[in-house]
Coordinates of C-alpha atoms in Angstrom, one line a residue:
M1 CA 0.0 0.0 0.0
T2 CA 1.3 3.5 -0.9
H3 CA 1.0 6.0 1.8
P4 CA 1.2 9.8 1.5
P5 CA 4.3 11.4 3.0
A6 CA 4.2 12.7 6.6
G7 CA 4.5 16.3 5.4
P8 CA 5.6 19.2 7.6
P9 CA 5.0 19.1 11.4
P10 CA 1.5 20.2 12.4
H11 CA 0.6 23.6 13.8
H12 CA 1.0 23.5 17.6
T13 CA 1.1 25.4 20.8
L14 CA 3.3 25.1 23.9
D15 CA 2.2 25.6 27.5
G16 CA 3.8 24.9 30.8
P17 CA 7.3 25.2 32.3
D18 CA 10.2 24.7 29.9
G19 CA 11.8 22.0 32.1
A20 CA 8.7 20.0 32.9
P21 CA 8.1 16.5 31.5
P22 CA 6.7 16.7 28.0
L23 CA 3.1 15.8 27.3
V24 CA 1.7 15.7 23.7
L25 CA -2.1 16.1 23.3
G26 CA -3.9 15.0 20.1
P27 CA -7.3 16.2 19.0
S28 CA -10.4 14.5 17.6
L29 CA -11.7 14.8 14.0
G30 CA -13.5 18.1 13.5
T31 CA -12.0 20.0 16.5
E32 CA -9.0 22.2 17.0
L33 CA -6.4 21.9 19.6
S34 CA -8.6 24.1 21.8
V35 CA -10.7 20.9 22.5
W36 CA -8.2 20.4 25.3
D37 CA -8.9 23.7 27.0
P38 CA -10.9 22.1 29.8
Q39 CA -7.8 20.2 31.0
L40 CA -5.0 22.6 29.9
P41 CA -4.6 24.8 33.0
E42 CA -4.0 21.9 35.4
L43 CA -1.9 19.9 32.9
A44 CA 0.3 22.9 32.2
R45 CA 1.2 23.2 35.8
E46 CA 2.8 19.7 35.8
F47 CA 3.9 19.3 32.2
R48 CA 5.3 21.0 29.1
V49 CA 2.2 20.6 27.1
V50 CA 2.3 20.3 23.3
R51 CA -1.1 20.5 21.5
W52 CA -1.3 20.0 17.8
D53 CA -3.9 20.4 15.0
L54 CA -5.0 17.9 12.4
P55 CA -4.6 18.8 8.7
G56 CA -7.1 21.5 7.7
H57 CA -8.0 22.0 11.4
G58 CA -6.9 25.1 13.3
G59 CA -3.6 26.3 12.1
S60 CA -2.5 23.2 10.1
P61 CA -2.7 23.4 6.3
S62 CA -4.9 20.9 4.5
V63 CA -3.7 17.9 2.6
A64 CA -5.3 15.9 -0.2
T65 CA -5.3 12.7 1.8
T66 CA -3.5 11.2 4.8
T67 CA -3.1 8.1 7.0
V68 CA -2.7 7.6 10.7
P69 CA 1.0 6.6 10.1
A70 CA 1.6 9.9 8.2
L71 CA -0.1 11.9 11.0
A72 CA 2.0 10.0 13.6
R73 CA 5.3 10.8 11.8
G74 CA 4.3 14.4 11.7
V75 CA 4.0 14.3 15.5
L76 CA 7.4 12.7 15.7
A77 CA 8.8 15.5 13.5
L78 CA 7.2 18.1 15.7
A79 CA 8.7 16.5 18.8
D80 CA 12.1 16.2 17.2
G81 CA 12.0 19.9 16.2
L82 CA 11.2 20.8 19.8
G83 CA 14.1 18.7 21.1
I84 CA 11.7 16.2 22.7
G85 CA 12.8 12.6 22.8
R86 CA 10.5 10.5 25.1
F87 CA 7.1 12.0 25.9
S88 CA 3.7 11.1 27.4
Y89 CA 0.8 11.2 25.0
A90 CA -3.0 11.6 25.3
G91 CA -5.4 11.7 22.4
I92 CA -9.1 11.9 21.7
S93 CA -10.6 9.6 19.0
L94 CA -8.4 10.1 15.8
G95 CA -5.8 11.8 18.0
G96 CA -5.8 8.7 20.2
A97 CA -5.3 6.5 17.2
V98 CA -2.1 8.5 16.4
G99 CA -0.8 7.9 19.9
A100 CA -1.6 4.2 19.8
W101 CA 0.2 3.8 16.5
L102 CA 3.2 5.6 17.9
A103 CA 3.2 3.5 21.0
A104 CA 3.1 0.3 18.9
H105 CA 5.6 1.4 16.2
H106 CA 7.9 3.7 18.2
P107 CA 7.7 2.4 21.8
E108 CA 10.9 4.1 22.7
R109 CA 9.3 7.5 22.3
I110 CA 6.1 7.0 24.4
A111 CA 6.5 7.1 28.2
S112 CA 2.8 6.9 29.0
L113 CA -0.4 6.7 26.9
V114 CA -4.1 7.8 27.4
L115 CA -6.7 6.9 24.8
I116 CA -9.9 8.8 25.1
C117 CA -13.0 7.7 23.2
S118 CA -10.7 6.0 20.6
S119 CA -10.5 2.6 18.9
A120 CA -8.2 0.1 17.2
R121 CA -10.6 0.2 14.2
F122 CA -13.2 2.9 13.7
G123 CA -15.8 0.8 11.8
A124 CA -16.1 -0.2 8.2
P125 CA -13.9 1.8 5.8
E126 CA -16.8 2.3 3.4
A127 CA -18.6 4.5 5.8
W128 CA -15.5 6.8 6.1
H129 CA -15.0 6.9 2.4
E130 CA -18.7 7.9 2.0
R131 CA -18.3 10.7 4.6
A132 CA -15.1 11.9 2.9
A133 CA -16.9 12.0 -0.5
L134 CA -19.9 13.8 1.0
V135 CA -17.7 16.5 2.5
R136 CA -15.7 17.0 -0.6
E137 CA -18.9 17.4 -2.6
S138 CA -21.1 19.3 -0.2
G139 CA -18.9 20.8 2.4
L140 CA -19.2 20.3 6.2
G141 CA -22.8 21.4 6.6
P142 CA -24.3 17.9 6.4
V143 CA -21.7 16.5 8.9
A144 CA -22.1 19.5 11.2
D145 CA -25.8 19.1 11.3
T146 CA -25.5 15.7 12.9
A147 CA -22.3 16.2 15.0
A148 CA -24.1 17.1 18.2
G149 CA -25.6 13.7 18.4
R150 CA -22.3 12.0 18.0
W151 CA -20.2 14.3 20.2
F152 CA -22.6 15.0 23.2
T153 CA -25.4 13.6 25.2
P154 CA -28.8 15.3 24.6
D155 CA -28.6 17.1 28.0
F156 CA -25.2 18.7 27.1
A157 CA -25.7 19.4 23.4
A158 CA -27.1 22.9 23.9
S159 CA -24.5 24.0 26.5
P160 CA -22.1 26.9 25.7
E161 CA -19.2 24.5 25.4
A162 CA -21.0 22.3 22.9
T163 CA -22.2 25.2 20.9
A164 CA -18.7 26.7 20.6
L165 CA -17.3 23.4 19.3
L166 CA -20.0 23.0 16.8
G167 CA -19.4 26.5 15.6
T168 CA -15.8 25.7 15.2
L169 CA -16.6 22.7 13.0
R170 CA -18.9 24.8 10.8
R171 CA -16.6 27.9 10.4
R172 CA -13.0 26.9 11.0
I173 CA -12.4 23.4 9.7
A174 CA -11.5 23.0 6.0
P175 CA -13.6 20.4 4.2
A176 CA -10.5 19.1 2.4
G177 CA -8.6 18.5 5.6
Y178 CA -11.7 16.9 7.3
A179 CA -12.1 14.6 4.3
A180 CA -8.4 13.7 4.4
C181 CA -8.8 12.7 8.0
C182 CA -11.7 10.5 7.1
D183 CA -9.4 8.7 4.7
A184 CA -7.0 8.2 7.6
L185 CA -9.8 6.6 9.7
A186 CA -10.9 4.4 6.8
G187 CA -7.4 2.9 6.5
Y188 CA -6.7 2.5 10.2
D189 CA -6.6 -1.0 11.8
L190 CA -4.3 -1.5 14.8
R191 CA -6.0 -4.6 16.2
D192 CA -3.1 -7.0 15.4
D193 CA -0.5 -4.6 16.9
L194 CA -2.1 -3.7 20.2
A195 CA 0.1 -6.3 22.1
R196 CA 3.2 -4.4 21.0
I197 CA 2.2 -1.4 23.1
T198 CA 4.3 -1.4 26.3
A199 CA 3.7 2.1 27.6
P200 CA 1.5 2.3 30.7
T201 CA -1.9 2.9 29.1
L202 CA -5.3 4.2 30.3
V203 CA -8.4 3.9 28.1
V204 CA -11.2 6.3 28.8
A205 CA -14.7 5.7 27.3
G206 CA -17.9 7.7 27.3
R207 CA -20.6 5.3 28.3
T208 CA -23.1 6.8 25.8
D209 CA -20.6 7.4 23.0
P210 CA -22.3 6.4 19.7
A211 CA -19.1 6.9 17.7
T212 CA -16.7 4.7 19.7
P213 CA -19.0 2.8 22.1
P214 CA -17.6 1.2 25.2
P215 CA -16.9 -2.1 23.4
H216 CA -14.3 -0.3 21.4
A217 CA -12.6 0.7 24.6
R218 CA -12.8 -2.7 26.1
A219 CA -11.2 -4.2 22.9
L220 CA -8.3 -1.8 23.4
V221 CA -7.9 -2.8 27.0
D222 CA -8.1 -6.5 26.1
G223 CA -5.4 -6.0 23.5
I224 CA -2.9 -3.7 25.3
P225 CA -1.0 -5.5 28.1
G226 CA -1.8 -4.1 31.5
A227 CA -4.1 -1.3 30.2
G228 CA -6.6 0.2 32.6
L229 CA -10.2 1.3 31.7
L230 CA -12.4 4.2 32.9
E231 CA -16.0 4.3 31.7
L232 CA -17.6 7.7 32.3
P233 CA -21.4 7.9 32.7
G234 CA -23.0 11.0 31.2
A235 CA -20.5 11.3 28.4
A236 CA -20.6 10.8 24.7
H237 CA -17.7 11.1 22.2
L238 CA -16.0 14.3 23.4
A239 CA -15.9 13.0 27.0
N240 CA -13.2 15.4 28.0
V241 CA -15.5 18.3 27.2
E242 CA -18.6 16.9 28.8
R243 CA -16.9 15.4 31.9
P244 CA -13.9 17.7 32.2
A245 CA -13.1 17.2 35.9
A246 CA -13.3 13.4 35.7
V247 CA -11.0 13.3 32.6
R248 CA -8.6 15.8 34.2
A249 CA -8.3 13.7 37.3
A250 CA -7.8 10.5 35.3
L251 CA -5.1 12.2 33.2
L252 CA -3.2 13.5 36.2
G253 CA -3.5 10.3 38.1
H254 CA -2.3 8.1 35.2
L255 CA 0.4 10.4 34.0
A256 CA 1.8 10.8 37.5
A257 CA 2.7 7.1 37.6
P258 CA 6.4 6.5 38.2
P259 CA 8.5 6.2 35.0
D260 CA 9.5 2.6 35.8
A261 CA 5.9 1.4 36.0
P262 CA 5.4 -2.0 34.5
G263 CA 5.8 -1.8 30.7
A264 CA 7.3 1.7 30.6
L265 CA 10.8 0.7 29.6
R266 CA 10.3 -2.5 27.7
V267 CA 11.0 -2.0 24.0
P268 CA 10.1 -4.8 21.6
A269 CA 11.9 -5.6 18.4
P270 CA 11.2 -3.3 15.5
H271 CA 7.8 -3.8 13.8
P272 CA 8.1 -5.7 10.5
S273 CA 6.6 -2.8 8.6
E274 CA 8.9 -0.2 10.2
G275 CA 11.0 1.6 7.6
T276 CA 8.4 1.6 4.9
A277 CA 6.9 4.9 3.8
P278 CA 4.0 6.1 6.0

């Protein structure tokens, strides 16, 4: 399979003390790096926080198409450019897939991992190809019209936080970049590589998430050695926005684990596919 190149490092922001342990935060499809605002103040007190944008989202330029490996290599290029070797990583949905791929293929770089409302496979590729085609033809309007039902529970969908994120999707996300990320989700399947993840891992699920329901989280936990699971009631796909305090506490608790926790320093042999173009 031919993959697009990684391209330049993504747009990013830096927060927190220069000498603090590095923490990279990955966003979900259709959101900017500001999706992490509910957790940023507390995380930035403990970590040097690097937030990055997907292609066509926030400050990152669009691309015609991409893959999860290409996105992951862009994150590595960003870390390299910042002088960061080993780092903790937390990601939401597609951002979590990027972290899981890195942990499986570049375990020497990932000190600790948190996967929020993510998956090892995001459903049938055909559905993602169809969504990409719809967005390329009709723009983001049809997707934005139904996003609230995927992202939030009904009680939260009219909140100021939800309204702001839905507005971002309509006004600030480039259709080409969104469609390219749909291509990435269509081609992503990490199920056979989950056992290669050796970083201490926490999986967080929204109990009423229709996009990546709890069985997706349980499959991650079953496949990743020693992984822990937190299921949050009253949360859909953007659980960190809907349940900010619970996710903040989970992040701080997991990321504060000692660096020699089980699995943290065990590096397996290189993956057979490593060295091929992303």
